CSV table of C-alpha atoms in Angstrom, one decimal:
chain,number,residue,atom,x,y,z
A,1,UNK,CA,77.0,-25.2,28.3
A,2,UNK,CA,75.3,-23.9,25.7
A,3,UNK,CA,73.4,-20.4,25.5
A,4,UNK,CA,69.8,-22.5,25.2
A,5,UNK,CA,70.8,-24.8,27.7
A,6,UNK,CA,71.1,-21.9,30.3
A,7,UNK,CA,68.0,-20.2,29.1
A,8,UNK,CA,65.8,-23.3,29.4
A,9,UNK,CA,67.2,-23.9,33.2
A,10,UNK,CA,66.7,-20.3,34.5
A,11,UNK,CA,63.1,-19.8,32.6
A,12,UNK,CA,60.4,-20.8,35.4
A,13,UNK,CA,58.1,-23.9,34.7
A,14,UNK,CA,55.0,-23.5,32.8
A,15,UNK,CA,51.9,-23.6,35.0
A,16,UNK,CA,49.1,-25.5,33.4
A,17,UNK,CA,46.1,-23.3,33.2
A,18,UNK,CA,43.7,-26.6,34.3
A,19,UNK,CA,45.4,-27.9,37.2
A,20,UNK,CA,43.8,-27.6,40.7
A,21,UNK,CA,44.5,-24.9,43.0
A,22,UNK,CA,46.2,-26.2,46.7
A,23,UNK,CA,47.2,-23.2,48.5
A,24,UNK,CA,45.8,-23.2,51.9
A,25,UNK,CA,44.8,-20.1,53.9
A,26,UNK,CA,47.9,-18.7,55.1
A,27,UNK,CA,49.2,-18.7,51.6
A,28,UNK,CA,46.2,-16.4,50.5
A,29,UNK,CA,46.3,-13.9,53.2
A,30,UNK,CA,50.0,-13.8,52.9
A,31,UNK,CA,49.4,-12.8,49.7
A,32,UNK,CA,47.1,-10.1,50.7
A,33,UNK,CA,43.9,-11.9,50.5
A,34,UNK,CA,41.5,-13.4,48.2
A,35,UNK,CA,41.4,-10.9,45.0
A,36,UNK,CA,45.1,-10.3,45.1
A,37,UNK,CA,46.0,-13.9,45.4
A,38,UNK,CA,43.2,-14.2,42.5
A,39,UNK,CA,45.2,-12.0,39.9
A,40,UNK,CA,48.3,-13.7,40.9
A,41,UNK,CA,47.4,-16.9,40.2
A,42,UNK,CA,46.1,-15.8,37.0
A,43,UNK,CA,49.2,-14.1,36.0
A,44,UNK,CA,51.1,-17.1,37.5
A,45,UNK,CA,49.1,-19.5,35.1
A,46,UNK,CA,49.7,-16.6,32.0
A,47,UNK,CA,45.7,-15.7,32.0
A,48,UNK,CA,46.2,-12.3,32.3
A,49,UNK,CA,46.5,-10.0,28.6
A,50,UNK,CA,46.8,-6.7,30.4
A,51,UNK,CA,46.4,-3.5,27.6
A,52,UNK,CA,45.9,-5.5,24.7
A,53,UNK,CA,43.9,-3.1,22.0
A,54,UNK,CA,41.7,-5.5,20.4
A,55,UNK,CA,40.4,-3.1,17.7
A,56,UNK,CA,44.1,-3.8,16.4
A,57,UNK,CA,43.7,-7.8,16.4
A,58,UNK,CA,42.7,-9.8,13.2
A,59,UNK,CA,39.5,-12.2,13.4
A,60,UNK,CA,41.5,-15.0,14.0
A,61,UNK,CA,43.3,-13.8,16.7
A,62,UNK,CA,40.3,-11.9,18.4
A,63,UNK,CA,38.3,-15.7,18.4
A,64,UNK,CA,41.5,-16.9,20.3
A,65,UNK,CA,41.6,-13.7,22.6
A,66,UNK,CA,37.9,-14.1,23.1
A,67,UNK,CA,39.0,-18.0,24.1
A,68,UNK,CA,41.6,-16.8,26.6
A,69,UNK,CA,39.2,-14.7,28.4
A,70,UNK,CA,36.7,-17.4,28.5
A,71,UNK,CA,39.7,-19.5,30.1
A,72,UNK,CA,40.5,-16.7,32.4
A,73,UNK,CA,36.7,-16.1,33.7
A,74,UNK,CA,36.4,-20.1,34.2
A,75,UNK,CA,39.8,-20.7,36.3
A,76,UNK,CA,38.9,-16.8,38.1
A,77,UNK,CA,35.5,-18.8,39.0
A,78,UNK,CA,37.8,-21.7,40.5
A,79,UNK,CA,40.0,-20.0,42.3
A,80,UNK,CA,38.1,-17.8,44.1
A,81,UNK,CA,35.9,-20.7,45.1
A,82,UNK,CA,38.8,-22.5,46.1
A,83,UNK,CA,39.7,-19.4,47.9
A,84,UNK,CA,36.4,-18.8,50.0
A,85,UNK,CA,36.3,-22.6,51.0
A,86,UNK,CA,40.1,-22.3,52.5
A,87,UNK,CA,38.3,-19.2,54.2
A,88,UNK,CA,35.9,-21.1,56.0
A,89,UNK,CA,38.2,-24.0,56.5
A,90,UNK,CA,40.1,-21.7,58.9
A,91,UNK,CA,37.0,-19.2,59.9
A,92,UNK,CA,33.9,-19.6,61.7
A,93,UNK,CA,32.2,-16.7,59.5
A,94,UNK,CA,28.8,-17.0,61.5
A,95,UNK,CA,27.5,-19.7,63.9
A,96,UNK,CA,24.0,-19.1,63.5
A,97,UNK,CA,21.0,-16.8,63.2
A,98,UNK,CA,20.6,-14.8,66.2
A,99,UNK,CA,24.3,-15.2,67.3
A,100,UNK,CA,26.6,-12.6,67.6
A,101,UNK,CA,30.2,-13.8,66.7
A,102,UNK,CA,33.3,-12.4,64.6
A,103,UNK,CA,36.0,-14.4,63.5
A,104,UNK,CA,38.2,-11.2,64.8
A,105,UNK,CA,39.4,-10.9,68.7
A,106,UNK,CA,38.9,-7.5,70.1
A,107,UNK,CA,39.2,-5.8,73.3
A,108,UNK,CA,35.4,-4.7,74.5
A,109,UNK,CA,34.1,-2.9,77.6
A,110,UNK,CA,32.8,-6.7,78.9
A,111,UNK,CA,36.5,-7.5,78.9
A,112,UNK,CA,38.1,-8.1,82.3
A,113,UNK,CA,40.9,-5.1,83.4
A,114,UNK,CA,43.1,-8.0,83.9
A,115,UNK,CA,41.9,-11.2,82.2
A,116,UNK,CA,45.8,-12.7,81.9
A,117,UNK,CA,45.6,-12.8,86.0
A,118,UNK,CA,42.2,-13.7,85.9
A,119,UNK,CA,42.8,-17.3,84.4
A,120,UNK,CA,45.9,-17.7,86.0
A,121,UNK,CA,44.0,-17.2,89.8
A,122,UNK,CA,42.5,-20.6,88.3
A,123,UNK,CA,45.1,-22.0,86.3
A,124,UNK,CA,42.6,-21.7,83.1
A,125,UNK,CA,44.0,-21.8,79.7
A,126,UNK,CA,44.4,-19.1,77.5
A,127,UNK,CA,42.2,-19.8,74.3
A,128,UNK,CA,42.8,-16.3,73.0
A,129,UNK,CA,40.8,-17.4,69.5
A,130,UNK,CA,38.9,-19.9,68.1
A,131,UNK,CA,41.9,-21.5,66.7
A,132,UNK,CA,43.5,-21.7,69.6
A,133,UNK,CA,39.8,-23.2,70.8
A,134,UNK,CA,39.8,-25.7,68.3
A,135,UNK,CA,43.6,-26.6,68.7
A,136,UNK,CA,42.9,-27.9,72.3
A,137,UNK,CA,40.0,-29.7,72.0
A,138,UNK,CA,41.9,-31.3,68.8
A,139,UNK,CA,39.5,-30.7,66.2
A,140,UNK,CA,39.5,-28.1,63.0
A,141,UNK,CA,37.4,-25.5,62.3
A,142,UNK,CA,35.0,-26.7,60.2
A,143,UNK,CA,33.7,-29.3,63.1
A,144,UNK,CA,33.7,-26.5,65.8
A,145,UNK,CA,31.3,-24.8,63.5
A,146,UNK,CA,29.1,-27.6,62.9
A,147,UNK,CA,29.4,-28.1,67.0
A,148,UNK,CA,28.7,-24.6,67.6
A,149,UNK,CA,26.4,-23.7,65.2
A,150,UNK,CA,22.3,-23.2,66.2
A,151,UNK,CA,19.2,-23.5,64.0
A,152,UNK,CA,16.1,-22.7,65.3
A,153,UNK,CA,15.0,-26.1,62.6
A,154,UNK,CA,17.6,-28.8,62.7
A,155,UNK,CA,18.3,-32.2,60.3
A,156,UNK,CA,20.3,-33.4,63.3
A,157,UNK,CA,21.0,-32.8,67.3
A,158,UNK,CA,24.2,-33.3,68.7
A,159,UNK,CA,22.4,-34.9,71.8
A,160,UNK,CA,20.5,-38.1,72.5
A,161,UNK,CA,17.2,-37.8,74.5
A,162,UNK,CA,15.2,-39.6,77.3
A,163,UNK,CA,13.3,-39.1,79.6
A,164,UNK,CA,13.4,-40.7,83.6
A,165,UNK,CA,11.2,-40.5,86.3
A,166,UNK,CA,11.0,-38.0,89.1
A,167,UNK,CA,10.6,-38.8,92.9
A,168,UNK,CA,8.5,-35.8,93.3
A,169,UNK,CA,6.3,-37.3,89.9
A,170,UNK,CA,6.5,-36.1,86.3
A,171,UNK,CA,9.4,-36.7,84.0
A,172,UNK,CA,12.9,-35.5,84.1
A,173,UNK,CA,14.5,-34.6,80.3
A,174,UNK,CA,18.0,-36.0,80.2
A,175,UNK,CA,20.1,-35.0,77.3
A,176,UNK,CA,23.3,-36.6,76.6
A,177,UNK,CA,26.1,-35.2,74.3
A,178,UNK,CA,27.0,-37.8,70.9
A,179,UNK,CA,30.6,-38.3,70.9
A,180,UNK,CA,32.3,-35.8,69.7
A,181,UNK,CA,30.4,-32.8,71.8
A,182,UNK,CA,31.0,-35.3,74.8
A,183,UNK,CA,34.8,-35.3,73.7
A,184,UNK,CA,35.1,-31.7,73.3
A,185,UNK,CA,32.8,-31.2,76.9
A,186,UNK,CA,34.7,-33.1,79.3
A,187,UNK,CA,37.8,-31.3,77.7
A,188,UNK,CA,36.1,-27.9,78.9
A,189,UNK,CA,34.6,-29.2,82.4
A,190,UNK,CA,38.4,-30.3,83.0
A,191,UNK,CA,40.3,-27.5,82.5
A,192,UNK,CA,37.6,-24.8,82.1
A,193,UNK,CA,34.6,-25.0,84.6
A,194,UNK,CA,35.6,-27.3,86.7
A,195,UNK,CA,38.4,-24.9,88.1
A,196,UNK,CA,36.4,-21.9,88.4
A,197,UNK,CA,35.5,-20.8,91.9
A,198,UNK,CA,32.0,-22.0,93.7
A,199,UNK,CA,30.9,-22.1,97.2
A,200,UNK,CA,31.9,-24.2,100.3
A,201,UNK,CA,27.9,-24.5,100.7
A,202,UNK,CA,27.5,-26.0,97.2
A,203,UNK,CA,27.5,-30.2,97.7
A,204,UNK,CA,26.1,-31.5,94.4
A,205,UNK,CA,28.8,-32.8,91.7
A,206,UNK,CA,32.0,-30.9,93.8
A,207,UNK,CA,34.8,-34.2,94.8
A,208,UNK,CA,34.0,-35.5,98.2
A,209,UNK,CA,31.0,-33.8,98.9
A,210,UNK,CA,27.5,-35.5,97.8
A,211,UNK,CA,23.6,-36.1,99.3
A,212,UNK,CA,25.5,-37.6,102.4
A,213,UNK,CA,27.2,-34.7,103.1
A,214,UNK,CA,24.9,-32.5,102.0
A,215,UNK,CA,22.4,-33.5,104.2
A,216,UNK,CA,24.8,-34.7,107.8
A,217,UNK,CA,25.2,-30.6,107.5
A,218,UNK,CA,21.5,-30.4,109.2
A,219,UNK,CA,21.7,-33.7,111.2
A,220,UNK,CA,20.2,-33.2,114.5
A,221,UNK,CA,18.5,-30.0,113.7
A,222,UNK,CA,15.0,-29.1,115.7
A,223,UNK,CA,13.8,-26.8,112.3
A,224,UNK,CA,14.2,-28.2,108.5
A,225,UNK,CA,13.4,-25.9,105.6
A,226,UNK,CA,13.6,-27.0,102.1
A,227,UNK,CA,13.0,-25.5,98.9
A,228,UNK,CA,13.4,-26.3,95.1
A,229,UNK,CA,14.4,-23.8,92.1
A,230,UNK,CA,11.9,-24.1,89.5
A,231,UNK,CA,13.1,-25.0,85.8
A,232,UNK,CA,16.9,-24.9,87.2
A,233,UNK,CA,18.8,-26.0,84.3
A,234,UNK,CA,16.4,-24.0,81.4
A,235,UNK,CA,17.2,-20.5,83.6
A,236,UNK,CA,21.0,-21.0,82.8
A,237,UNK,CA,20.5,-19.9,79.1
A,238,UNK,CA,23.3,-19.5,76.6
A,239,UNK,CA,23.7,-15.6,77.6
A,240,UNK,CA,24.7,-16.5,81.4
A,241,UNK,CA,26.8,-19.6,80.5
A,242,UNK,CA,28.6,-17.0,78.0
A,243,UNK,CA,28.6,-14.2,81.1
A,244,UNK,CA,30.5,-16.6,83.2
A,245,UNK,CA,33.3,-17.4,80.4
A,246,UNK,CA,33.5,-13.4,80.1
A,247,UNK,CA,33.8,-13.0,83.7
A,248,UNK,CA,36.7,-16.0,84.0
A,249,UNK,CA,38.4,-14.0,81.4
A,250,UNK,CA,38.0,-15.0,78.2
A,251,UNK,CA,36.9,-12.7,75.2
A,252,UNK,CA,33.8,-12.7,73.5
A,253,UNK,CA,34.7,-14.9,70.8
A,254,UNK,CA,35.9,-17.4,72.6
A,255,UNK,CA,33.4,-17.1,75.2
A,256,UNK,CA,30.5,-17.3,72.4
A,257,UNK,CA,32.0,-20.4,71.3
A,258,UNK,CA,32.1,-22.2,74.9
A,259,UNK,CA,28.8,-20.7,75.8
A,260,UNK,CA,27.4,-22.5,72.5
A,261,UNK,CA,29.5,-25.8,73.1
A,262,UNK,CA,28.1,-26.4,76.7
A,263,UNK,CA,24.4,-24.9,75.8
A,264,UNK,CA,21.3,-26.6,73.6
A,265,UNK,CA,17.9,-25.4,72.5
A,266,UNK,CA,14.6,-28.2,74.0
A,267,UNK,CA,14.0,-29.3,70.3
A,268,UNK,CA,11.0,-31.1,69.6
A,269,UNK,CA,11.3,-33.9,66.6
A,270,UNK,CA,8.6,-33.4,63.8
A,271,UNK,CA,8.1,-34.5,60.4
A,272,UNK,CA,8.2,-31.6,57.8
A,273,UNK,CA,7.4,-31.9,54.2
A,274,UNK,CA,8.2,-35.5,54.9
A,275,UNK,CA,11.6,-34.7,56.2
A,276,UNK,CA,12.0,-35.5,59.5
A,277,UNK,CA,13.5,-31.8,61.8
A,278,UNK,CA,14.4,-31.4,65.1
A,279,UNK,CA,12.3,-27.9,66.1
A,280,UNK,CA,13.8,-25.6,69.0
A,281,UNK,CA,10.9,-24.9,71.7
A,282,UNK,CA,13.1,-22.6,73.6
A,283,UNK,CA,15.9,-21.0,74.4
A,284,UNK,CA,19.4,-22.1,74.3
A,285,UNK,CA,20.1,-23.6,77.9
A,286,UNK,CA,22.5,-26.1,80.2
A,287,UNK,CA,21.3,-29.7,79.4
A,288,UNK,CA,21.0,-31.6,82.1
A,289,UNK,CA,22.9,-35.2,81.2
A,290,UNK,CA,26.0,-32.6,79.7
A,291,UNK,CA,29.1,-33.2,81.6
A,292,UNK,CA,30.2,-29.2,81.7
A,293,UNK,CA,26.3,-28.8,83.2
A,294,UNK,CA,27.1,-29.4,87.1
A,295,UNK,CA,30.3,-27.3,87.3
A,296,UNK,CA,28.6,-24.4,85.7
A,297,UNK,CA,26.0,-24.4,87.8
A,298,UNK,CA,27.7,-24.5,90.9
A,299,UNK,CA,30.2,-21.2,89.4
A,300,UNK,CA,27.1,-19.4,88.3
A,301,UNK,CA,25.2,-19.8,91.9
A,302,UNK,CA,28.5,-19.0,93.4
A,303,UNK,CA,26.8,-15.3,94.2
A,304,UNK,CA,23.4,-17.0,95.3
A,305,UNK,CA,25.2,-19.1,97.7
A,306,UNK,CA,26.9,-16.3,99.5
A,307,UNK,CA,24.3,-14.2,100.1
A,308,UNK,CA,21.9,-17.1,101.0
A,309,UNK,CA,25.0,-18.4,103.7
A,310,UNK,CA,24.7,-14.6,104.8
A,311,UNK,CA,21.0,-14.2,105.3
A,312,UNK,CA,21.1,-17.4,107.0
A,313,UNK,CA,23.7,-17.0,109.7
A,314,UNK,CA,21.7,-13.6,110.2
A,315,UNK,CA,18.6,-15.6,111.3
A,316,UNK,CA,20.6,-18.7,112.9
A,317,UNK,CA,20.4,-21.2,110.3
A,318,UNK,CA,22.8,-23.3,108.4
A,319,UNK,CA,22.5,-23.7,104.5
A,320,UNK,CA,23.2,-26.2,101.9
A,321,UNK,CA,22.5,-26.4,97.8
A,322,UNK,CA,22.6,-29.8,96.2
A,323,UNK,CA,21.8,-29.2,92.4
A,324,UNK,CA,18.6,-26.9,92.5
A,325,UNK,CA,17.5,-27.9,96.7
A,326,UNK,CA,18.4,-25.8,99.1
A,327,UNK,CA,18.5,-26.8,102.4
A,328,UNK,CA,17.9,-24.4,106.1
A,329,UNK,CA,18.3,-25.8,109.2
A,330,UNK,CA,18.6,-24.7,112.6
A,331,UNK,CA,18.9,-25.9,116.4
A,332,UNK,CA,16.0,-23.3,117.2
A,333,UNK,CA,12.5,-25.2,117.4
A,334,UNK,CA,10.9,-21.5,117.0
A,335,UNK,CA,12.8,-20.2,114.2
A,336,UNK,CA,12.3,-17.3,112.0
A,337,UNK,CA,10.8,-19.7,109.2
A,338,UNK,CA,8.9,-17.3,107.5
A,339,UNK,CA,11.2,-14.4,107.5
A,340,UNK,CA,13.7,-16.7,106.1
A,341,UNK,CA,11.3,-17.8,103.3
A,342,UNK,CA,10.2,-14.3,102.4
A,343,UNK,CA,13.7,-13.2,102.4
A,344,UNK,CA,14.9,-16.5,100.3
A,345,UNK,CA,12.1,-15.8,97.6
A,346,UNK,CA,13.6,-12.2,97.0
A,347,UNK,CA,17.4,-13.3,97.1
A,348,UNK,CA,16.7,-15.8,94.5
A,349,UNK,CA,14.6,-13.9,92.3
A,350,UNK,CA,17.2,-10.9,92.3
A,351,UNK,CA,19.9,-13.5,91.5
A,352,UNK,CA,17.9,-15.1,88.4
A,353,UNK,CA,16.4,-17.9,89.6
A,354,UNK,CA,12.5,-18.9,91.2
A,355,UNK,CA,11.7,-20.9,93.6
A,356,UNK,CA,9.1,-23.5,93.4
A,357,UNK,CA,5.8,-22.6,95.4
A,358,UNK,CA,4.3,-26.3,95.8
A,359,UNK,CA,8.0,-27.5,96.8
A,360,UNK,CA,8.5,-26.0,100.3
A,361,UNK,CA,8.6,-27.6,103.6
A,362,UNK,CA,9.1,-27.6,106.6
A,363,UNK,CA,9.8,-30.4,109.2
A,364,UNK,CA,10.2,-30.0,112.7
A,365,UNK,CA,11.6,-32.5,115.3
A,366,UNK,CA,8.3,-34.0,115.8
A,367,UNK,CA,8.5,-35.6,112.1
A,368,UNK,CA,10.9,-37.1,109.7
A,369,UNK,CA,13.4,-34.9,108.6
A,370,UNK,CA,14.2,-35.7,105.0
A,371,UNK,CA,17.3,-33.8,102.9
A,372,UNK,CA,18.5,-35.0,99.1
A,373,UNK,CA,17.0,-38.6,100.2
A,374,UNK,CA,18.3,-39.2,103.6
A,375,UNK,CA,16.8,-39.0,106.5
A,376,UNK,CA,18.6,-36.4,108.9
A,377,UNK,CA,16.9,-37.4,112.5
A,378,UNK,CA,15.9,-40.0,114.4
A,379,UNK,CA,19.3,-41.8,114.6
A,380,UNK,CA,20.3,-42.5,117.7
A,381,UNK,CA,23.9,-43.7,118.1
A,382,UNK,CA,23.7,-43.9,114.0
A,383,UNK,CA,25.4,-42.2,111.4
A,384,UNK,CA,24.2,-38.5,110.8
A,385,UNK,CA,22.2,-39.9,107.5
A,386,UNK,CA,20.5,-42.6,106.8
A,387,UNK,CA,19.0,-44.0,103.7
A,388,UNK,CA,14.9,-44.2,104.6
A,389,UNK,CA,13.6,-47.5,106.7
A,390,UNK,CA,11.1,-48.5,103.6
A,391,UNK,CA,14.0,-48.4,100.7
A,392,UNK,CA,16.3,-50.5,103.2
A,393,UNK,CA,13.2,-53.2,104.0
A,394,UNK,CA,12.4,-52.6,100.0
A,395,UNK,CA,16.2,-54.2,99.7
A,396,UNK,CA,16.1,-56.8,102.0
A,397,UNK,CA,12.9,-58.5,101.0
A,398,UNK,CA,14.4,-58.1,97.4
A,399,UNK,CA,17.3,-60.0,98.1
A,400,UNK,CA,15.3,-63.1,100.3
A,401,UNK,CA,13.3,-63.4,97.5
A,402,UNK,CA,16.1,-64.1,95.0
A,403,UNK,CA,18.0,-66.0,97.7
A,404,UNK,CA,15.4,-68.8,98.0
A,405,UNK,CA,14.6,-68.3,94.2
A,406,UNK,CA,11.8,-66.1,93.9
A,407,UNK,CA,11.5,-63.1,91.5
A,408,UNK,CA,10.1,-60.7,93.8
A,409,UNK,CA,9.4,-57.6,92.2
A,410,UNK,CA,11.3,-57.6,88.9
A,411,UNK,CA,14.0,-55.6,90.1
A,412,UNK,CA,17.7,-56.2,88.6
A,413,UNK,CA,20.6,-57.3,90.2
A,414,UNK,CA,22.3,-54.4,89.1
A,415,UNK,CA,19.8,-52.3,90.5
A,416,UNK,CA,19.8,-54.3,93.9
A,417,UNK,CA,23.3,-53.7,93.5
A,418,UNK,CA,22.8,-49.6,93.4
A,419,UNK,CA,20.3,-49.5,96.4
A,420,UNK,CA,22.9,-51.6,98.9
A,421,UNK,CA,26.0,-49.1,97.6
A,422,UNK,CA,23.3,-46.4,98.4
A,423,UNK,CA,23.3,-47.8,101.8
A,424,UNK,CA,27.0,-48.8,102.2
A,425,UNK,CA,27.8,-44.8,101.7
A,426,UNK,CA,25.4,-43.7,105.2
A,427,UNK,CA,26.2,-47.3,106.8
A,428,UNK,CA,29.0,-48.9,105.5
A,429,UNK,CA,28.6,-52.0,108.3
A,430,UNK,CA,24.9,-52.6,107.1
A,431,UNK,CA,25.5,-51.2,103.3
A,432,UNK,CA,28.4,-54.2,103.3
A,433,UNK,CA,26.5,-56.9,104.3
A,434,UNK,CA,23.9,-56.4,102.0
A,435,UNK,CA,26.8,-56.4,99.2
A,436,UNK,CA,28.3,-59.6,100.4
A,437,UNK,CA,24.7,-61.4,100.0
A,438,UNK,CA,24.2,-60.0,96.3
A,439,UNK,CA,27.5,-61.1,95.3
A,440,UNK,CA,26.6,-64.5,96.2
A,441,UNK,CA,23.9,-64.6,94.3
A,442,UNK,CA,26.1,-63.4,91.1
């Protein structure tokens, strides 16, 4: 082998000056960050004329010095562009004005003594950073950023708005999550929210509990008191959501980041500058159509639960929360009604919340005794809830009518369909027959 042949294998390959940049990340902090791995790749693509004394250099070769550096300030431009975007390819940097976040897990004085035995008490998963965040819900940084990240004026929403009807009158905002938030939400109601602890009292969105058992708890009672929380779901802002990931122990980062996955400004749609924007009109909150929204409720009032169950076995009462109604009932005709009120109005108030003033009632033995939709009273030998007398003759006209080919009303089959299940879960004998009719009609 021949003394050139041997020099021409061991010299390394020429790096063209114009080709691309690929390192990723890792590659750049390994090599001690962005200015370091800068100057190496300059030297590595021979850019770099370190102590060359130009006052010795002819014109000719000063015009091709002066060349070089205009080489070396382009490709400097490109790499450290290259460099920043592979930075925010694998960091969050900031998730919007307003938000405190660093891409950096620390230890604070909100952390938990123990957080490791916290989680495990609940079998939660670790998610120690946002990568690890963004690992299990299976996307990359830059979408958990464009999840996460709030503008007070918006080009898009990540949720689709309508509004429904409510029984008490007005309108009731429901806001569902597109497809990928939904995605990354059910990931984090399933093994996130939905473990963390709540109440036995609690009956709304909790597996095998519902309205029927919800209100059978008060079934036979001579005293009924009900009241509403008003604007339940806007009082959970994004500071409480991110409280209750802090207290389940995660960090704050990662607790920012769920806190702003599970929370959305009220955003009004306008036309700027002939743009159209989507406008917050308030603060971050639970949405109410979000799939993590029910679960977190239930852990958050897990305090206003217990000491509501304590005031009211103090005053003889049994209590019940579906959603935002709470429920009192007691076997007393002459029950302490208004010292339970009073005492209900400062309980809630100390634990965040209000309660509606035009929403309370209360029903005595004398009348109908109504909780979550079912009647509680009045049953005889029936089950201990029953679906209301004019929604169950509603139904069964409904269903004559189409039987002997009438419209009735306009109502759907699939809605007819809804109002006999409704049925079928308080009286499965009468809710079945009313289902065996309608599928005859399909």
């Amino acid at each position: 082998m021949s003394e050139d042949t041997l020099e021409s294998e061991e010299a390394p390959a020429a790096v063209d000056p114009a080709a691309p940049p690929t390192a990723r990340w890792p590659d750049i902090a390994a090599a001690g960050g962005i200015q370091p791995w800068v100057l190496a790749e300059l030297r590595r693509r021979d850019l770099v004329d370190e102590g060359v004394d130009t006052s010795r250099l002819s014109a000719k070769e000063k015009k091709r010095f002066k060349a070089r550096r205009e080489e070396e300030r382009r490709v400097r431009r490109l790499l450290k562009k290259h460099a920043w975007a592979e930075y925010r390819r694998a960091h969050l940097v900031h998730v919007g004005v307003g938000v405190f976040h660093h891409d950096t897990a620390d230890v604070d004085k909100y952390d938990l003594p123990d957080p490791d035995a916290r989680r495990a008490e609940n079998d939660l998963p670790p998610l120690k950073d946002q990568h690890a965040l963004a690992e299990a819900l299976a996307i990359d940084i830059p979408t958990l950023r464009w999840l996460c990240y709030h503008r007070e004026v918006d080009t898009g929403t990540h949720y689709r708005r309508w509004t429904i009807p409510k029984r008490s009158g007005g309108e009731r905002l429901i806001s569902a999550p597109k497809p990928t938030l939904m995605r990354c939400q059910r990931w984090i109601a399933q093994h996130v929210t939905e473990r963390l602890p709540i109440h036995g009292a609690a009956h709304g969105f909790v597996p095998g509990r519902g309205t029927l058992t919800n209100a059978a708890a008060h079934a036979g009672a001579k005293t009924v008191v009900k009241l509403d929380l008003k604007d339940f779901y806007p009082t959970l802002t994004l500071p409480r959501v991110k409280g209750l990931f802090r207290k389940a122990g995660y960090g704050e980062q990662t607790a920012t980041l769920l806190a702003l996955l599970c929370t959305e400004a009220p955003r009004e749609e306008m036309v700027i500058r002939g743009e159209r924007r989507y406008v917050a009109i308030g603060d971050r909150s639970l949405p109410q159509g979000a799939p993590t929204s029910p679960s977190i409720t239930n852990a958050i009032c897990l305090r206003l639960d217990a000491r509501l169950t304590g005031l009211a076995k103090k005053l003889g009462f049994t209590y019940t929360r579906y959603a935002d109604d709470l429920a009192f009932s007691s076997d007393r005709r002459k029950a302490a009604v208004g010292k339970l009120v009073d005492a209900v109005y400062r309980i809630t108030a100390d634990e965040g919340f209000r309660v509606h003033p035009k929403k309370t009632r209360v029903m005595r033995e004398g009348r109908r005794q109504q909780i979550t939709g079912l009647v509680v009273n009045g049953q005889g030998e029936g089950p201990p809830a029953r679906v209301p007398r004019k929604l169950v003759r509603q139904l069964r006209a409904a269903i004559h009518h189409r039987e002997n080919g009438r419209p009735g009303k306009g109502e759907s089959l699939e809605q007819l369909r809804g109002w006999a299940a409704y049925v079928y879960m308080c009286d499965p004998d009468k809710g079945r027959a009313f289902l065996d009719r309608l599928a005859k009609l399909q």
